Amino acid sequence: MSLSRWSVLSFLLLATAAVAGAQTTSMLLVIGEVTTNSVRILFEKLDHSLPDEISIALRDSGSYGLLENRLVPLEFRPRIVQFSNLKSNTEYIVEFTAEDQVQFSTMPSNPANFEFIVASCNGFNVDGDLSLWKQMQNASHTANVMLMLGDQIYADWIVESGHHLNSTYDELLEHFRNTYRQVWGEPTLQSIL
């Protein structure tokens, strides 16, 4: 598999990613597929005070120069923004609002050292235990890639409670989305997404 066409093996492929600045709960931001020349970022509005349309700015992390600016709808459902034609092994910042930003590095074309973290079966929404995530938070500063395999949420409660018997598809979909929002919106997890 070529690094220039690195594919996502799970919902998340996190390449040296960190949420910049203060942790907020106005948006859910998840860095997805990162290649040598592109990135995909999932974003979702979580705060009613945010406008229905925002300007997303792509900046060079070194010079903070504006590389691209897009006006996009902001909704209470997950959306994806993709940036292409990026330089390999370069740090970028994507600003969604003044408080909601992500920082990432594109993959190197020919890495001399390549470090990655593999994790599976995130049970945070069941037990609330952040100890593994705190260990990964420390290790993520030197890793090029983080692969999240296995279950990212546990939603057995929907079946065990019988909730699925009386719910519409849209209601069940919203229950799953709320569970993902709870898990991926947790500040410790956000700091390494």
PDB file of N, CA and C in Angstrom, residues 82-178:
ATOM      1  N   GLN A  82     -13.321  18.543   2.476  1.00  0.00           N
ATOM      2  CA  GLN A  82     -12.074  17.957   1.985  1.00  0.00           C
ATOM      3  C   GLN A  82     -11.219  19.050   1.356  1.00  0.00           C
ATOM      4  N   PHE A  83      -9.932  19.005   1.675  1.00  0.00           N
ATOM      5  CA  PHE A  83      -8.957  19.896   1.062  1.00  0.00           C
ATOM      6  C   PHE A  83      -7.953  19.031   0.304  1.00  0.00           C
ATOM      7  N   SER A  84      -7.635  19.443  -0.925  1.00  0.00           N
ATOM      8  CA  SER A  84      -6.705  18.705  -1.776  1.00  0.00           C
ATOM      9  C   SER A  84      -5.566  19.622  -2.205  1.00  0.00           C
ATOM     10  N   ASN A  85      -4.640  19.051  -2.942  1.00  0.00           N
ATOM     11  CA  ASN A  85      -3.478  19.780  -3.467  1.00  0.00           C
ATOM     12  C   ASN A  85      -2.619  20.383  -2.354  1.00  0.00           C
ATOM     13  N   LEU A  86      -2.512  19.666  -1.234  1.00  0.00           N
ATOM     14  CA  LEU A  86      -1.675  20.104  -0.125  1.00  0.00           C
ATOM     15  C   LEU A  86      -0.248  19.580  -0.336  1.00  0.00           C
ATOM     16  N   LYS A  87       0.699  20.152   0.380  1.00  0.00           N
ATOM     17  CA  LYS A  87       2.094  19.710   0.317  1.00  0.00           C
ATOM     18  C   LYS A  87       2.307  18.566   1.311  1.00  0.00           C
ATOM     19  N   SER A  88       3.123  17.605   0.940  1.00  0.00           N
ATOM     20  CA  SER A  88       3.400  16.493   1.848  1.00  0.00           C
ATOM     21  C   SER A  88       4.234  16.967   3.033  1.00  0.00           C
ATOM     22  N   ASN A  89       4.068  16.258   4.151  1.00  0.00           N
ATOM     23  CA  ASN A  89       4.835  16.512   5.374  1.00  0.00           C
ATOM     24  C   ASN A  89       4.786  17.982   5.810  1.00  0.00           C
ATOM     25  N   THR A  90       3.581  18.558   5.750  1.00  0.00           N
ATOM     26  CA  THR A  90       3.381  19.963   6.082  1.00  0.00           C
ATOM     27  C   THR A  90       2.258  20.091   7.101  1.00  0.00           C
ATOM     28  N   GLU A  91       2.442  20.993   8.072  1.00  0.00           N
ATOM     29  CA  GLU A  91       1.413  21.234   9.078  1.00  0.00           C
ATOM     30  C   GLU A  91       0.441  22.298   8.592  1.00  0.00           C
ATOM     31  N   TYR A  92      -0.848  22.034   8.843  1.00  0.00           N
ATOM     32  CA  TYR A  92      -1.912  22.951   8.463  1.00  0.00           C
ATOM     33  C   TYR A  92      -2.849  23.171   9.639  1.00  0.00           C
ATOM     34  N   ILE A  93      -3.571  24.281   9.593  1.00  0.00           N
ATOM     35  CA  ILE A  93      -4.632  24.589  10.554  1.00  0.00           C
ATOM     36  C   ILE A  93      -5.905  24.824   9.751  1.00  0.00           C
ATOM     37  N   VAL A  94      -7.005  24.262  10.221  1.00  0.00           N
ATOM     38  CA  VAL A  94      -8.301  24.527   9.609  1.00  0.00           C
ATOM     39  C   VAL A  94      -9.163  25.187  10.682  1.00  0.00           C
ATOM     40  N   GLU A  95      -9.612  26.407  10.396  1.00  0.00           N
ATOM     41  CA  GLU A  95     -10.444  27.175  11.330  1.00  0.00           C
ATOM     42  C   GLU A  95     -11.911  27.070  10.906  1.00  0.00           C
ATOM     43  N   PHE A  96     -12.740  26.621  11.831  1.00  0.00           N
ATOM     44  CA  PHE A  96     -14.177  26.565  11.591  1.00  0.00           C
ATOM     45  C   PHE A  96     -14.851  27.781  12.224  1.00  0.00           C
ATOM     46  N   THR A  97     -14.461  28.078  13.445  1.00  0.00           N
ATOM     47  CA  THR A  97     -14.850  29.310  14.136  1.00  0.00           C
ATOM     48  C   THR A  97     -13.595  29.779  14.871  1.00  0.00           C
ATOM     49  N   ALA A  98     -13.676  30.904  15.544  1.00  0.00           N
ATOM     50  CA  ALA A  98     -12.507  31.398  16.280  1.00  0.00           C
ATOM     51  C   ALA A  98     -12.052  30.394  17.330  1.00  0.00           C
ATOM     52  N   GLU A  99     -12.999  29.661  17.930  1.00  0.00           N
ATOM     53  CA  GLU A  99     -12.664  28.696  18.988  1.00  0.00           C
ATOM     54  C   GLU A  99     -12.495  27.276  18.467  1.00  0.00           C
ATOM     55  N   ASP A 100     -13.061  26.972  17.324  1.00  0.00           N
ATOM     56  CA  ASP A 100     -13.078  25.597  16.820  1.00  0.00           C
ATOM     57  C   ASP A 100     -12.110  25.447  15.655  1.00  0.00           C
ATOM     58  N   GLN A 101     -10.952  24.834  15.946  1.00  0.00           N
ATOM     59  CA  GLN A 101      -9.893  24.663  14.959  1.00  0.00           C
ATOM     60  C   GLN A 101      -9.307  23.264  15.089  1.00  0.00           C
ATOM     61  N   VAL A 102      -8.737  22.772  14.009  1.00  0.00           N
ATOM     62  CA  VAL A 102      -7.962  21.532  14.063  1.00  0.00           C
ATOM     63  C   VAL A 102      -6.627  21.781  13.391  1.00  0.00           C
ATOM     64  N   GLN A 103      -5.641  21.044  13.833  1.00  0.00           N
ATOM     65  CA  GLN A 103      -4.305  21.127  13.262  1.00  0.00           C
ATOM     66  C   GLN A 103      -3.896  19.716  12.867  1.00  0.00           C
ATOM     67  N   PHE A 104      -3.283  19.564  11.709  1.00  0.00           N
ATOM     68  CA  PHE A 104      -2.863  18.250  11.245  1.00  0.00           C
ATOM     69  C   PHE A 104      -1.613  18.397  10.385  1.00  0.00           C
ATOM     70  N   SER A 105      -0.946  17.282  10.161  1.00  0.00           N
ATOM     71  CA  SER A 105       0.197  17.220   9.254  1.00  0.00           C
ATOM     72  C   SER A 105      -0.123  16.226   8.157  1.00  0.00           C
ATOM     73  N   THR A 106       0.175  16.608   6.920  1.00  0.00           N
ATOM     74  CA  THR A 106       0.027  15.653   5.831  1.00  0.00           C
ATOM     75  C   THR A 106       1.108  14.592   5.955  1.00  0.00           C
ATOM     76  N   MET A 107       0.867  13.452   5.336  1.00  0.00           N
ATOM     77  CA  MET A 107       1.805  12.341   5.404  1.00  0.00           C
ATOM     78  C   MET A 107       3.075  12.677   4.626  1.00  0.00           C
ATOM     79  N   PRO A 108       4.225  12.223   5.099  1.00  0.00           N
ATOM     80  CA  PRO A 108       5.459  12.423   4.336  1.00  0.00           C
ATOM     81  C   PRO A 108       5.459  11.528   3.093  1.00  0.00           C
ATOM     82  N   SER A 109       6.112  11.975   2.037  1.00  0.00           N
ATOM     83  CA  SER A 109       6.187  11.185   0.801  1.00  0.00           C
ATOM     84  C   SER A 109       7.000   9.911   0.999  1.00  0.00           C
ATOM     85  N   ASN A 110       8.138  10.043   1.657  1.00  0.00           N
ATOM     86  CA  ASN A 110       9.017   8.902   1.917  1.00  0.00           C
ATOM     87  C   ASN A 110       9.497   8.966   3.359  1.00  0.00           C
ATOM     88  N   PRO A 111       8.680   8.502   4.301  1.00  0.00           N
ATOM     89  CA  PRO A 111       9.077   8.633   5.704  1.00  0.00           C
ATOM     90  C   PRO A 111      10.247   7.733   6.070  1.00  0.00           C
ATOM     91  N   ALA A 112      11.215   8.312   6.777  1.00  0.00           N
ATOM     92  CA  ALA A 112      12.343   7.532   7.274  1.00  0.00           C
ATOM     93  C   ALA A 112      11.898   6.714   8.486  1.00  0.00           C
ATOM     94  N   ASN A 113      11.166   7.354   9.378  1.00  0.00           N
ATOM     95  CA  ASN A 113      10.615   6.686  10.551  1.00  0.00           C
ATOM     96  C   ASN A 113       9.108   6.862  10.506  1.00  0.00           C
ATOM     97  N   PHE A 114       8.408   5.769  10.687  1.00  0.00           N
ATOM     98  CA  PHE A 114       6.958   5.813  10.602  1.00  0.00           C
ATOM     99  C   PHE A 114       6.388   5.158  11.852  1.00  0.00           C
ATOM    100  N   GLU A 115       5.718   5.953  12.693  1.00  0.00           N
ATOM    101  CA  GLU A 115       5.141   5.441  13.933  1.00  0.00           C
ATOM    102  C   GLU A 115       3.628   5.492  13.843  1.00  0.00           C
ATOM    103  N   PHE A 116       2.985   4.457  14.378  1.00  0.00           N
ATOM    104  CA  PHE A 116       1.536   4.490  14.406  1.00  0.00           C
ATOM    105  C   PHE A 116       1.015   3.857  15.686  1.00  0.00           C
ATOM    106  N   ILE A 117      -0.210   4.229  16.019  1.00  0.00           N
ATOM    107  CA  ILE A 117      -0.918   3.714  17.189  1.00  0.00           C
ATOM    108  C   ILE A 117      -2.130   2.956  16.673  1.00  0.00           C
ATOM    109  N   VAL A 118      -2.392   1.787  17.239  1.00  0.00           N
ATOM    110  CA  VAL A 118      -3.580   1.021  16.882  1.00  0.00           C
ATOM    111  C   VAL A 118      -4.385   0.818  18.157  1.00  0.00           C
ATOM    112  N   ALA A 119      -5.665   1.146  18.087  1.00  0.00           N
ATOM    113  CA  ALA A 119      -6.551   0.950  19.232  1.00  0.00           C
ATOM    114  C   ALA A 119      -7.823   0.280  18.750  1.00  0.00           C
ATOM    115  N   SER A 120      -8.505  -0.393  19.648  1.00  0.00           N
ATOM    116  CA  SER A 120      -9.714  -1.106  19.264  1.00  0.00           C
ATOM    117  C   SER A 120     -10.717  -1.083  20.408  1.00  0.00           C
ATOM    118  N   CYS A 121     -11.961  -1.186  20.030  1.00  0.00           N
ATOM    119  CA  CYS A 121     -13.065  -1.361  20.971  1.00  0.00           C
ATOM    120  C   CYS A 121     -13.080  -0.302  22.070  1.00  0.00           C
ATOM    121  N   ASN A 122     -13.439   0.885  21.681  1.00  0.00           N
ATOM    122  CA  ASN A 122     -13.528   2.010  22.598  1.00  0.00           C
ATOM    123  C   ASN A 122     -14.785   1.850  23.457  1.00  0.00           C
ATOM    124  N   GLY A 123     -14.624   1.581  24.734  1.00  0.00           N
ATOM    125  CA  GLY A 123     -15.762   1.402  25.627  1.00  0.00           C
ATOM    126  C   GLY A 123     -16.051   2.620  26.485  1.00  0.00           C
ATOM    127  N   PHE A 124     -15.539   3.775  26.088  1.00  0.00           N
ATOM    128  CA  PHE A 124     -15.686   4.976  26.905  1.00  0.00           C
ATOM    129  C   PHE A 124     -17.146   5.300  27.212  1.00  0.00           C
ATOM    130  N   ASN A 125     -18.048   5.134  26.238  1.00  0.00           N
ATOM    131  CA  ASN A 125     -19.438   5.511  26.481  1.00  0.00           C
ATOM    132  C   ASN A 125     -20.136   4.562  27.452  1.00  0.00           C
ATOM    133  N   VAL A 126     -19.511   3.422  27.775  1.00  0.00           N
ATOM    134  CA  VAL A 126     -20.099   2.491  28.730  1.00  0.00           C
ATOM    135  C   VAL A 126     -19.518   2.688  30.124  1.00  0.00           C
ATOM    136  N   ASP A 127     -18.180   2.762  30.219  1.00  0.00           N
ATOM    137  CA  ASP A 127     -17.548   2.810  31.542  1.00  0.00           C
ATOM    138  C   ASP A 127     -16.975   4.177  31.921  1.00  0.00           C
ATOM    139  N   GLY A 128     -16.879   5.112  30.971  1.00  0.00           N
ATOM    140  CA  GLY A 128     -16.360   6.445  31.269  1.00  0.00           C
ATOM    141  C   GLY A 128     -14.881   6.475  31.603  1.00  0.00           C
ATOM    142  N   ASP A 129     -14.161   5.362  31.378  1.00  0.00           N
ATOM    143  CA  ASP A 129     -12.749   5.266  31.715  1.00  0.00           C
ATOM    144  C   ASP A 129     -11.892   5.925  30.636  1.00  0.00           C
ATOM    145  N   LEU A 130     -11.150   6.956  31.018  1.00  0.00           N
ATOM    146  CA  LEU A 130     -10.304   7.694  30.082  1.00  0.00           C
ATOM    147  C   LEU A 130      -8.826   7.333  30.187  1.00  0.00           C
ATOM    148  N   SER A 131      -8.466   6.344  31.014  1.00  0.00           N
ATOM    149  CA  SER A 131      -7.051   6.059  31.256  1.00  0.00           C
ATOM    150  C   SER A 131      -6.321   5.662  29.969  1.00  0.00           C
ATOM    151  N   LEU A 132      -6.903   4.820  29.137  1.00  0.00           N
ATOM    152  CA  LEU A 132      -6.258   4.436  27.885  1.00  0.00           C
ATOM    153  C   LEU A 132      -6.117   5.643  26.965  1.00  0.00           C
ATOM    154  N   TRP A 133      -7.137   6.482  26.920  1.00  0.00           N
ATOM    155  CA  TRP A 133      -7.096   7.666  26.061  1.00  0.00           C
ATOM    156  C   TRP A 133      -6.017   8.644  26.513  1.00  0.00           C
ATOM    157  N   LYS A 134      -5.815   8.741  27.811  1.00  0.00           N
ATOM    158  CA  LYS A 134      -4.762   9.634  28.314  1.00  0.00           C
ATOM    159  C   LYS A 134      -3.383   9.111  27.940  1.00  0.00           C
ATOM    160  N   GLN A 135      -3.204   7.776  27.935  1.00  0.00           N
ATOM    161  CA  GLN A 135      -1.936   7.199  27.481  1.00  0.00           C
ATOM    162  C   GLN A 135      -1.729   7.475  25.995  1.00  0.00           C
ATOM    163  N   MET A 136      -2.797   7.315  25.202  1.00  0.00           N
ATOM    164  CA  MET A 136      -2.690   7.577  23.762  1.00  0.00           C
ATOM    165  C   MET A 136      -2.472   9.060  23.489  1.00  0.00           C
ATOM    166  N   GLN A 137      -3.007   9.907  24.338  1.00  0.00           N
ATOM    167  CA  GLN A 137      -2.823  11.356  24.187  1.00  0.00           C
ATOM    168  C   GLN A 137      -1.331  11.696  24.260  1.00  0.00           C
ATOM    169  N   ASN A 138      -0.618  11.085  25.186  1.00  0.00           N
ATOM    170  CA  ASN A 138       0.822  11.311  25.314  1.00  0.00           C
ATOM    171  C   ASN A 138       1.584  10.746  24.116  1.00  0.00           C
ATOM    172  N   ALA A 139       1.193   9.569  23.644  1.00  0.00           N
ATOM    173  CA  ALA A 139       1.888   8.921  22.532  1.00  0.00           C
ATOM    174  C   ALA A 139       1.559   9.557  21.184  1.00  0.00           C
ATOM    175  N   SER A 140       0.421  10.218  21.068  1.00  0.00           N
ATOM    176  CA  SER A 140      -0.013  10.737  19.766  1.00  0.00           C
ATOM    177  C   SER A 140       0.852  11.878  19.250  1.00  0.00           C
ATOM    178  N   HIS A 141       1.656  12.486  20.097  1.00  0.00           N
ATOM    179  CA  HIS A 141       2.485  13.609  19.668  1.00  0.00           C
ATOM    180  C   HIS A 141       3.606  13.189  18.726  1.00  0.00           C
ATOM    181  N   THR A 142       4.021  11.916  18.778  1.00  0.00           N
ATOM    182  CA  THR A 142       5.086  11.459  17.892  1.00  0.00           C
ATOM    183  C   THR A 142       4.582  10.516  16.807  1.00  0.00           C
ATOM    184  N   ALA A 143       3.340  10.074  16.889  1.00  0.00           N
ATOM    185  CA  ALA A 143       2.806   9.121  15.917  1.00  0.00           C
ATOM    186  C   ALA A 143       2.402   9.821  14.628  1.00  0.00           C
ATOM    187  N   ASN A 144       2.641   9.135  13.509  1.00  0.00           N
ATOM    188  CA  ASN A 144       2.207   9.637  12.207  1.00  0.00           C
ATOM    189  C   ASN A 144       0.747   9.301  11.944  1.00  0.00           C
ATOM    190  N   VAL A 145       0.317   8.132  12.426  1.00  0.00           N
ATOM    191  CA  VAL A 145      -1.026   7.646  12.141  1.00  0.00           C
ATOM    192  C   VAL A 145      -1.599   6.977  13.375  1.00  0.00           C
ATOM    193  N   MET A 146      -2.902   7.136  13.554  1.00  0.00           N
ATOM    194  CA  MET A 146      -3.627   6.424  14.600  1.00  0.00           C
ATOM    195  C   MET A 146      -4.784   5.705  13.937  1.00  0.00           C
ATOM    196  N   LEU A 147      -4.830   4.376  14.081  1.00  0.00           N
ATOM    197  CA  LEU A 147      -5.897   3.576  13.497  1.00  0.00           C
ATOM    198  C   LEU A 147      -6.866   3.159  14.589  1.00  0.00           C
ATOM    199  N   MET A 148      -8.122   3.494  14.393  1.00  0.00           N
ATOM    200  CA  MET A 148      -9.166   3.091  15.336  1.00  0.00           C
ATOM    201  C   MET A 148      -9.907   1.912  14.714  1.00  0.00           C
ATOM    202  N   LEU A 149      -9.689   0.726  15.256  1.00  0.00           N
ATOM    203  CA  LEU A 149     -10.304  -0.487  14.735  1.00  0.00           C
ATOM    204  C   LEU A 149     -11.387  -0.955  15.695  1.00  0.00           C
ATOM    205  N   GLY A 150     -12.231  -1.824  15.265  1.00  0.00           N
ATOM    206  CA  GLY A 150     -13.243  -2.396  16.143  1.00  0.00           C
ATOM    207  C   GLY A 150     -14.367  -1.420  16.440  1.00  0.00           C
ATOM    208  N   ASP A 151     -15.084  -1.692  17.519  1.00  0.00           N
ATOM    209  CA  ASP A 151     -16.242  -0.877  17.894  1.00  0.00           C
ATOM    210  C   ASP A 151     -15.797   0.477  18.434  1.00  0.00           C
ATOM    211  N   GLN A 152     -16.353   1.532  17.890  1.00  0.00           N
ATOM    212  CA  GLN A 152     -16.045   2.878  18.359  1.00  0.00           C
ATOM    213  C   GLN A 152     -17.045   3.353  19.409  1.00  0.00           C
ATOM    214  N   ILE A 153     -18.220   2.787  19.387  1.00  0.00           N
ATOM    215  CA  ILE A 153     -19.203   3.000  20.453  1.00  0.00           C
ATOM    216  C   ILE A 153     -19.860   1.653  20.726  1.00  0.00           C
ATOM    217  N   TYR A 154     -20.416   1.520  21.913  1.00  0.00           N
ATOM    218  CA  TYR A 154     -21.226   0.358  22.226  1.00  0.00           C
ATOM    219  C   TYR A 154     -22.664   0.843  22.329  1.00  0.00           C
ATOM    220  N   ALA A 155     -23.523   0.280  21.510  1.00  0.00           N
ATOM    221  CA  ALA A 155     -24.925   0.708  21.475  1.00  0.00           C
ATOM    222  C   ALA A 155     -25.859  -0.440  21.829  1.00  0.00           C
ATOM    223  N   ASP A 156     -25.356  -1.415  22.581  1.00  0.00           N
ATOM    224  CA  ASP A 156     -26.183  -2.555  22.973  1.00  0.00           C
ATOM    225  C   ASP A 156     -27.410  -2.136  23.764  1.00  0.00           C
ATOM    226  N   TRP A 157     -27.308  -1.021  24.476  1.00  0.00           N
ATOM    227  CA  TRP A 157     -28.418  -0.559  25.306  1.00  0.00           C
ATOM    228  C   TRP A 157     -29.684  -0.326  24.489  1.00  0.00           C
ATOM    229  N   ILE A 158     -29.541   0.008  23.219  1.00  0.00           N
ATOM    230  CA  ILE A 158     -30.722   0.248  22.386  1.00  0.00           C
ATOM    231  C   ILE A 158     -31.527  -1.032  22.235  1.00  0.00           C
ATOM    232  N   VAL A 159     -30.842  -2.162  21.989  1.00  0.00           N
ATOM    233  CA  VAL A 159     -31.530  -3.437  21.850  1.00  0.00           C
ATOM    234  C   VAL A 159     -31.947  -3.976  23.208  1.00  0.00           C
ATOM    235  N   GLU A 160     -31.046  -3.922  24.193  1.00  0.00           N
ATOM    236  CA  GLU A 160     -31.344  -4.466  25.517  1.00  0.00           C
ATOM    237  C   GLU A 160     -32.518  -3.771  26.184  1.00  0.00           C
ATOM    238  N   SER A 161     -32.671  -2.477  25.936  1.00  0.00           N
ATOM    239  CA  SER A 161     -33.771  -1.734  26.546  1.00  0.00           C
ATOM    240  C   SER A 161     -35.078  -1.896  25.786  1.00  0.00           C
ATOM    241  N   GLY A 162     -35.014  -2.490  24.592  1.00  0.00           N
ATOM    242  CA  GLY A 162     -36.208  -2.603  23.766  1.00  0.00           C
ATOM    243  C   GLY A 162     -36.565  -1.298  23.077  1.00  0.00           C
ATOM    244  N   HIS A 163     -35.678  -0.308  23.197  1.00  0.00           N
ATOM    245  CA  HIS A 163     -35.928   1.022  22.636  1.00  0.00           C
ATOM    246  C   HIS A 163     -36.147   0.960  21.126  1.00  0.00           C
ATOM    247  N   HIS A 164     -35.477   0.015  20.471  1.00  0.00           N
ATOM    248  CA  HIS A 164     -35.574  -0.084  19.014  1.00  0.00           C
ATOM    249  C   HIS A 164     -36.964  -0.517  18.540  1.00  0.00           C
ATOM    250  N   LEU A 165     -37.742  -1.158  19.413  1.00  0.00           N
ATOM    251  CA  LEU A 165     -39.068  -1.649  19.029  1.00  0.00           C
ATOM    252  C   LEU A 165     -40.079  -0.526  18.836  1.00  0.00           C
ATOM    253  N   ASN A 166     -39.882   0.583  19.548  1.00  0.00           N
ATOM    254  CA  ASN A 166     -40.844   1.683  19.498  1.00  0.00           C
ATOM    255  C   ASN A 166     -40.302   2.927  18.804  1.00  0.00           C
ATOM    256  N   SER A 167     -39.175   2.810  18.141  1.00  0.00           N
ATOM    257  CA  SER A 167     -38.541   3.979  17.534  1.00  0.00           C
ATOM    258  C   SER A 167     -38.567   3.897  16.017  1.00  0.00           C
ATOM    259  N   THR A 168     -38.623   5.047  15.399  1.00  0.00           N
ATOM    260  CA  THR A 168     -38.503   5.119  13.946  1.00  0.00           C
ATOM    261  C   THR A 168     -37.030   5.032  13.578  1.00  0.00           C
ATOM    262  N   TYR A 169     -36.763   4.827  12.313  1.00  0.00           N
ATOM    263  CA  TYR A 169     -35.383   4.799  11.836  1.00  0.00           C
ATOM    264  C   TYR A 169     -34.676   6.106  12.180  1.00  0.00           C
ATOM    265  N   ASP A 170     -35.336   7.239  11.927  1.00  0.00           N
ATOM    266  CA  ASP A 170     -34.717   8.537  12.209  1.00  0.00           C
ATOM    267  C   ASP A 170     -34.415   8.716  13.691  1.00  0.00           C
ATOM    268  N   GLU A 171     -35.292   8.219  14.567  1.00  0.00           N
ATOM    269  CA  GLU A 171     -35.040   8.314  16.010  1.00  0.00           C
ATOM    270  C   GLU A 171     -33.845   7.456  16.418  1.00  0.00           C
ATOM    271  N   LEU A 172     -33.756   6.235  15.862  1.00  0.00           N
ATOM    272  CA  LEU A 172     -32.606   5.372  16.163  1.00  0.00           C
ATOM    273  C   LEU A 172     -31.313   5.977  15.635  1.00  0.00           C
ATOM    274  N   LEU A 173     -31.367   6.539  14.430  1.00  0.00           N
ATOM    275  CA  LEU A 173     -30.194   7.191  13.862  1.00  0.00           C
ATOM    276  C   LEU A 173     -29.742   8.333  14.772  1.00  0.00           C
ATOM    277  N   GLU A 174     -30.677   9.102  15.298  1.00  0.00           N
ATOM    278  CA  GLU A 174     -30.320  10.210  16.187  1.00  0.00           C
ATOM    279  C   GLU A 174     -29.731   9.697  17.500  1.00  0.00           C
ATOM    280  N   HIS A 175     -30.209   8.551  18.016  1.00  0.00           N
ATOM    281  CA  HIS A 175     -29.621   7.952  19.224  1.00  0.00           C
ATOM    282  C   HIS A 175     -28.156   7.573  18.968  1.00  0.00           C
ATOM    283  N   PHE A 176     -27.888   6.956  17.816  1.00  0.00           N
ATOM    284  CA  PHE A 176     -26.508   6.607  17.477  1.00  0.00           C
ATOM    285  C   PHE A 176     -25.660   7.861  17.330  1.00  0.00           C
ATOM    286  N   ARG A 177     -26.179   8.867  16.643  1.00  0.00           N
ATOM    287  CA  ARG A 177     -25.419  10.116  16.476  1.00  0.00           C
ATOM    288  C   ARG A 177     -25.126  10.765  17.822  1.00  0.00           C
ATOM    289  N   ASN A 178     -26.108  10.760  18.720  1.00  0.00           N
ATOM    290  CA  ASN A 178     -25.887  11.346  20.045  1.00  0.00           C
ATOM    291  C   ASN A 178     -24.811  10.594  20.810  1.00  0.00           C
TER     292      ASN A 178
END
